[in-house]
Amino acid sequence: MAVQALDGTRVPIDWQRLAMPAVLIVVGYGLIPAYASSYLVEAILLPFLALSLAAVGLNLLTGYCGQLSLGSSAFMAVGAFAAYNFNLRIDGLPLPATMILAGISAAGIGVVFGLPSLRLRGFYLAVSTLAAQFFVQWALTKFGWFSNYNPSGVISAPHLIVAGFPLDGATGRYLLSVTTVIVLTAVVWRLVNSATGRNFIAVRDNETAARVIGVPVLRTKLLAFAISSFIIGVAGVLWAFTYLRTVEPAGFNLDRSFQILFIIIIGGLASMRGAFLGAAFIVVFPLLLSRIGAFAFGDLFDSGVLDMSQRIVLGALIIIFLIAEPSGLSALFDRLKRRIG
Amino acid sequence: MSYYDFLFVIEVLVGGLLSGVMYSLVAIGFVLIYKTSGVLNFAQGSMVLFAALTFVSLVERGIPFALSLLITFAVMVALGFTIERTVLRPLVNRSPMTLFMATLGLSYIIEGAAQLIWGTQVHGLDLGIDDTPFEVGGILISSFDLLAAAIAAAMVAGLSAFFYWTRIGLAFRAVADDQFAALAVGLRLPRIWGTVWTAAGFVALVAGLLWGARLGVQFSLSLIVLKALPVLVLGGFDPILGAIVGGLIIGASEKLAEVYLGPFVGGGIEGWFAYALALVVLLVRPSGLFGQKTVERV
Amino acid sequence: MIGASLGAAAYERASEISAILAVANPVDDRRLARLSSRPDVVLALSGIGISFGGVKALSDVDLEVEVGEIRAVIGPNGAGKSSLINIISGLYHADRGRIAIDGQSFSQVPASRLARLGVARTFQNLALFGGLSVRNNIACGRVHTRRASFVEHIAGLPRARSEDAGIAEKTDQIVAFLHLESVADRLVATLPYGLQKRVELARALVAEPKLLLLDEPMAGMTATEKAEMAGFVRAARDRHGVTIILIEHDIGVVMGLSDRVAVLDYGRKIADGTPAEVRADPAVIRAYIGTAEGENGEDIR
């Protein structure tokens, strides 16, 4: 049996490749909703899904297109606050439409702050994305309209309904989250394996050569900013609506942007799987560290010490991965699989 | 505009210029490292925090001022060489983006370690400098800021002298100019990098003391790295002069903007104004005000 | 006054595309107009000059390239050969002079439109996309023919699919032509240097250019690899009819391969003609002997 591949050649169906997604779907839609405790869902799966999606978005821009961004959480904030306002101000707007509009808003802001990438490279671009980080946070705090004049700038998630089904419970929010993540990840996966995705990589690997052979470099970069910001914006909606339920602008700070960058470094730049492995690591690692710390040091290991040792270990891991395994957990995973299979 | 309005503008301007010097102080640390190893060291801010925290903790434990200074400096030297050995050397020949991300990791380690060792509480730091403003021709000037400016000026002079008249300074410039050529004539890069990180550590120490005395020694000290970034971009990464002038421009225009633009948009614009300014300059001059324009080799 | 001799339409197009920053020189323009109006001239340069930081890399260089020829540009190190190719491909902007590509005249060639103008090039230092496979690197060479948007690609709509199929077919042909089948699915960064050079040639050829610029395609190769590469270059001309400008250090290869040779020295063209004429030119011999004493010796004979 064979199928038509993207490039037109006929390739045999690789059942092994299909096995993995099938298992994930059974687990994601069958086992987890049926058996997972609400702690597992609320404290681990929901942040994991939102951060994974944000990392998929950032990976598109930084991993595939080579444009370093330190402003991811600003785009998450734009998504979250846009969704809040669309939902608040347009009566009866369906939730999926709200999420798409929020993504488009984030994409618009992303393009604006991506414009400097047409002239700037590397660090200079990083500075531009930092400008986005600080400006967005400032604007959301300063102008009460964004939070419907809540005195502390806090927004709360609305009632979540899709096609008549209320999704406010832990399982409902999980299903909303997991479906969004699967759909958008599939879209991004198609994209990076298409000619457009190869343009991203061409711009990353050699911008001059890309321009000379006719890759529309400027358009490609802006497209990367737009799609990446769209995805990160929707991730922001998930973060605000399904995970935290109430957020304030200060929650989308520079540390969050760094966290998403760390996810793709640890998971593996330019790897779809890496975004998920990295996010899983970032979510689980502090929990593990606090258990291990409490076990080894007892009461000495208070939350302050936990916070500091978390920073140290995380920083060290970044450096170790950059030195020893630049392709991140994703490459480690591959090597492990080869050794076993 | 009345005479008093004019005086007010001047006063704001002078205040801004003086705080700009404080930004330059941090930016110089960046420039040193960037010049010789092409690394944008995001950990410069955490080095400032680390130096200040170490110093103030030593003083609080009853160790004399001068000895504390000496010990802190020794610690910074050890830190510089350790970073060279464990982070930079294994990453040699990797992309600037990789190196930048490594220093991001480094800043997490240093911040975490500094606070794990010395605790997270805020320390007051008294350098014995009187901070009562005095009046010159109707303008109030902070004597502390003036002293900070003087120290910064002395440091720039010292660094420039070091670069131009000593053997190792010459080696610095050679490395900054062309790493391969420098290697070819037998300059030992690891030692030079170790030294330059030490120098950056020294700058961090000075900046840490002055900023610490101003704001108190606490975690937020490491955030001054975010103030120094636009300075750096504005001045162009290369010359020390750029860091100084960039700092002055940002300091002055930030204060002016806060006073004259802030009220229209609700204030609090100092968080991003420097970035916006730097961006505008970059869009006109992509290599900053003083950066060299490089011809791309293909 | 410029448009008088040059086709008005062509001139308008040129000025619309690139702002005319270079100093207009009526003599250059007349020369250029005369040359570029000949249908058998693919590329005509007139009065090209460029300097970097006060150092003149090229001054007053003329060059015309006829359809189907292999045109070599040689010269000692620093003679300005690479600057010339970078000006033709729009990466450097000449301070003065004009460039006519296939009848269209420019003071600055727009690099982003180069592929659509029918010009492809290789780079002196490899400029491949290390994160893509050999096949995908080559396929990128036809990116200028793509019209489908990213949405069509994601959705797998007919136009995107047929573009992909057409490009895959052309890529396969070039892969076969340059004997790259055995490595076609490997990441290009994992290939040895000589093969990477060949992939770059493939990426340029797949665009089916009228004019192919080769910037030292054999630099750093072994003698066997050089002979092989020379064979590919000749075959590319013979089979695909592509016109080639070749910059090369190895004089032996150049003399055997090219139809006409231009010699640059200190940014000036000191000779231009068939290999035999150039070889006998006293100025060329002087230039080369002069450098042979100072450098590692490039033998012209």
XYZ file of C-alpha atoms in Angstrom, chain B residues 34-38 170-187 189 192-193 238 292 297:
29
model
C 31.825 41.441 23.337
C 34.953 43.027 21.918
C 37.235 40.134 22.655
C 35.038 37.086 22.370
C 31.996 38.172 20.372
C 47.417 45.137 22.846
C 46.621 41.440 22.795
C 42.987 42.282 23.603
C 42.803 44.557 20.630
C 44.448 42.009 18.385
C 41.915 39.388 19.414
C 39.048 41.809 18.961
C 40.351 42.599 15.502
C 40.905 39.113 14.193
C 40.749 35.991 16.318
C 42.384 33.746 13.771
C 45.268 36.069 13.127
C 45.748 36.482 16.866
C 45.884 32.724 17.248
C 48.316 32.464 14.381
C 50.814 34.794 15.997
C 50.650 32.760 19.171
C 48.408 34.773 21.459
C 43.142 33.067 23.692
C 43.030 36.540 27.278
C 39.403 35.530 27.622
C 32.088 47.793 19.724
C 31.526 49.714 12.586
C 31.977 38.506 3.081
